[in-house]
């Protein structure tokens, strides 16, 4: 999971991955900063959507695919350096949709950002390409 595409670009390290909980960590590297020298808000949004989607997909399994339909992220604390950790857990898992909450903390356990992602369960994956 961590060695390809987005996960590799952001340096995500997977600590736990199941349909009930995803936990990752990464470093607040300068490559992820915005011009003021703090981690870019888009990093938080992207990590939140990525790990919520992975958890939702693991839970849905062979029954289909998931696609994000809403991402709401709140930025709570600026970070310049250090290790960040994100934990995603389901709030609702239904036949058609799922809702996952993600909390991002710094290495001192302080909340940095939090968000939720609503995902659509898609049984017929061929529909996604059209």
CSV table of C-alpha atoms in Angstrom, one decimal:
chain,number,residue,atom,x,y,z
A,1,UNK,CA,0.0,0.0,0.0
A,2,UNK,CA,2.6,2.5,1.0
A,3,UNK,CA,5.0,1.9,-1.9
A,4,UNK,CA,2.9,3.3,-4.8
A,5,UNK,CA,1.4,6.5,-6.1
A,6,UNK,CA,0.0,8.9,-3.6
A,7,UNK,CA,1.0,6.9,-0.6
A,8,UNK,CA,4.6,6.9,-1.7
A,9,UNK,CA,4.6,10.6,-2.6
A,10,UNK,CA,3.4,11.7,0.8
A,11,UNK,CA,5.5,9.1,2.6
A,12,UNK,CA,2.6,7.4,4.4
A,13,UNK,CA,3.6,4.4,6.6
A,14,UNK,CA,0.8,2.1,7.4
A,15,UNK,CA,0.6,1.0,11.0
A,16,UNK,CA,-2.8,-0.7,10.8
A,17,UNK,CA,-5.2,-1.4,8.0
A,18,UNK,CA,-8.6,-3.1,8.2
A,19,UNK,CA,-12.2,-2.5,7.3
A,20,UNK,CA,-12.7,-1.2,10.9
A,21,UNK,CA,-9.7,1.1,11.3
A,22,UNK,CA,-6.8,2.6,9.3
A,23,UNK,CA,-3.8,4.1,11.0
A,24,UNK,CA,-0.9,5.8,9.2
A,25,UNK,CA,2.0,8.1,10.1
A,26,UNK,CA,4.2,10.4,8.0
A,27,UNK,CA,6.7,13.1,8.5
A,28,UNK,CA,5.9,16.8,8.0
A,29,UNK,CA,8.6,17.1,5.4
A,30,UNK,CA,9.4,20.5,3.7
A,31,UNK,CA,8.1,19.0,0.4
A,32,UNK,CA,4.6,19.0,2.0
A,33,UNK,CA,4.7,22.6,3.1
A,34,UNK,CA,2.9,25.6,1.7
A,35,UNK,CA,4.8,28.9,1.2
A,36,UNK,CA,4.6,29.9,4.9
A,37,UNK,CA,6.5,26.8,6.0
A,38,UNK,CA,3.7,24.8,7.4
A,39,UNK,CA,2.1,21.6,6.2
A,40,UNK,CA,-0.3,22.4,3.3
A,41,UNK,CA,-4.0,21.9,4.1
A,42,UNK,CA,-4.3,19.9,0.9
A,43,UNK,CA,-2.1,17.2,2.5
A,44,UNK,CA,-4.6,16.8,5.4
A,45,UNK,CA,-7.5,16.6,3.0
A,46,UNK,CA,-5.8,14.1,0.8
A,47,UNK,CA,-4.7,11.9,3.7
A,48,UNK,CA,-8.2,12.0,5.2
A,49,UNK,CA,-9.8,11.0,1.9
A,50,UNK,CA,-7.2,8.4,1.1
A,51,UNK,CA,-7.3,6.4,4.3
A,52,UNK,CA,-11.1,6.7,4.7
A,53,UNK,CA,-11.5,5.4,1.2
A,54,UNK,CA,-9.1,2.5,1.9
A,55,UNK,CA,-11.0,1.5,5.1
A,56,UNK,CA,-14.3,1.7,3.3
A,57,UNK,CA,-13.0,-0.4,0.4
A,58,UNK,CA,-11.6,-3.0,2.8
A,59,UNK,CA,-14.9,-3.3,4.6
A,60,UNK,CA,-16.9,-3.5,1.3
A,61,UNK,CA,-14.5,-6.1,-0.1
A,62,UNK,CA,-15.6,-8.1,-3.1
A,63,UNK,CA,-19.1,-6.6,-3.0
A,64,UNK,CA,-17.9,-3.6,-5.1
A,65,UNK,CA,-16.0,-0.4,-5.0
A,66,UNK,CA,-16.2,2.9,-3.1
A,67,UNK,CA,-16.0,6.4,-4.3
A,68,UNK,CA,-15.8,9.6,-2.2
A,69,UNK,CA,-18.8,11.9,-2.6
A,70,UNK,CA,-17.9,14.4,0.2
A,71,UNK,CA,-14.8,15.4,2.1
A,72,UNK,CA,-15.1,17.9,5.0
A,73,UNK,CA,-11.8,18.8,6.7
A,74,UNK,CA,-11.1,21.2,9.5
A,75,UNK,CA,-7.6,22.5,10.2
A,76,UNK,CA,-7.0,23.0,13.9
A,77,UNK,CA,-3.2,23.5,14.4
A,78,UNK,CA,-0.3,24.5,12.2
A,79,UNK,CA,2.7,22.0,11.9
A,80,UNK,CA,6.2,22.7,10.6
A,81,UNK,CA,8.1,19.6,11.6
A,82,UNK,CA,7.7,16.2,13.3
A,83,UNK,CA,5.7,13.0,12.8
A,84,UNK,CA,1.9,13.1,12.1
A,85,UNK,CA,-0.5,10.3,12.7
A,86,UNK,CA,-4.0,9.8,11.2
A,87,UNK,CA,-6.6,7.3,12.3
A,88,UNK,CA,-9.8,6.6,10.3
A,89,UNK,CA,-12.8,4.8,11.8
A,90,UNK,CA,-16.3,4.2,10.4
A,91,UNK,CA,-19.2,6.2,11.8
A,92,UNK,CA,-21.8,4.6,9.6
A,93,UNK,CA,-21.7,1.7,7.1
A,94,UNK,CA,-24.8,1.1,5.1
A,95,UNK,CA,-25.9,-0.7,2.0
A,96,UNK,CA,-25.4,2.4,-0.2
A,97,UNK,CA,-23.1,4.7,1.7
A,98,UNK,CA,-20.4,4.9,4.4
A,99,UNK,CA,-19.3,7.7,6.6
A,100,UNK,CA,-15.7,7.7,8.0
A,101,UNK,CA,-14.2,10.1,10.6
A,102,UNK,CA,-10.4,10.8,10.5
A,103,UNK,CA,-8.4,12.4,13.3
A,104,UNK,CA,-4.8,13.7,12.6
A,105,UNK,CA,-2.6,14.3,15.6
A,106,UNK,CA,1.0,15.5,16.0
A,107,UNK,CA,3.7,13.6,17.9
A,108,UNK,CA,2.5,15.2,21.2
A,109,UNK,CA,-1.0,13.8,20.7
A,110,UNK,CA,-2.5,17.2,19.9
A,111,UNK,CA,-5.3,17.4,17.3
A,112,UNK,CA,-4.0,19.0,14.1
A,113,UNK,CA,-6.9,18.3,11.7
A,114,UNK,CA,-10.1,16.3,11.6
A,115,UNK,CA,-12.5,15.4,8.9
A,116,UNK,CA,-15.1,13.1,7.6
A,117,UNK,CA,-15.6,11.4,4.3
A,118,UNK,CA,-18.9,10.2,2.9
A,119,UNK,CA,-18.4,7.4,0.4
A,120,UNK,CA,-20.8,5.7,-2.1
A,121,UNK,CA,-20.8,1.9,-2.3
A,122,UNK,CA,-20.8,1.0,-5.9
A,123,UNK,CA,-21.7,-2.6,-6.8
A,124,UNK,CA,-21.3,-2.3,-10.5
A,125,UNK,CA,-17.8,-0.9,-10.9
A,126,UNK,CA,-18.1,-0.7,-14.7
A,127,UNK,CA,-20.3,2.3,-14.1
A,128,UNK,CA,-17.3,4.3,-12.7
A,129,UNK,CA,-15.6,4.5,-16.1
A,130,UNK,CA,-18.6,6.0,-17.8
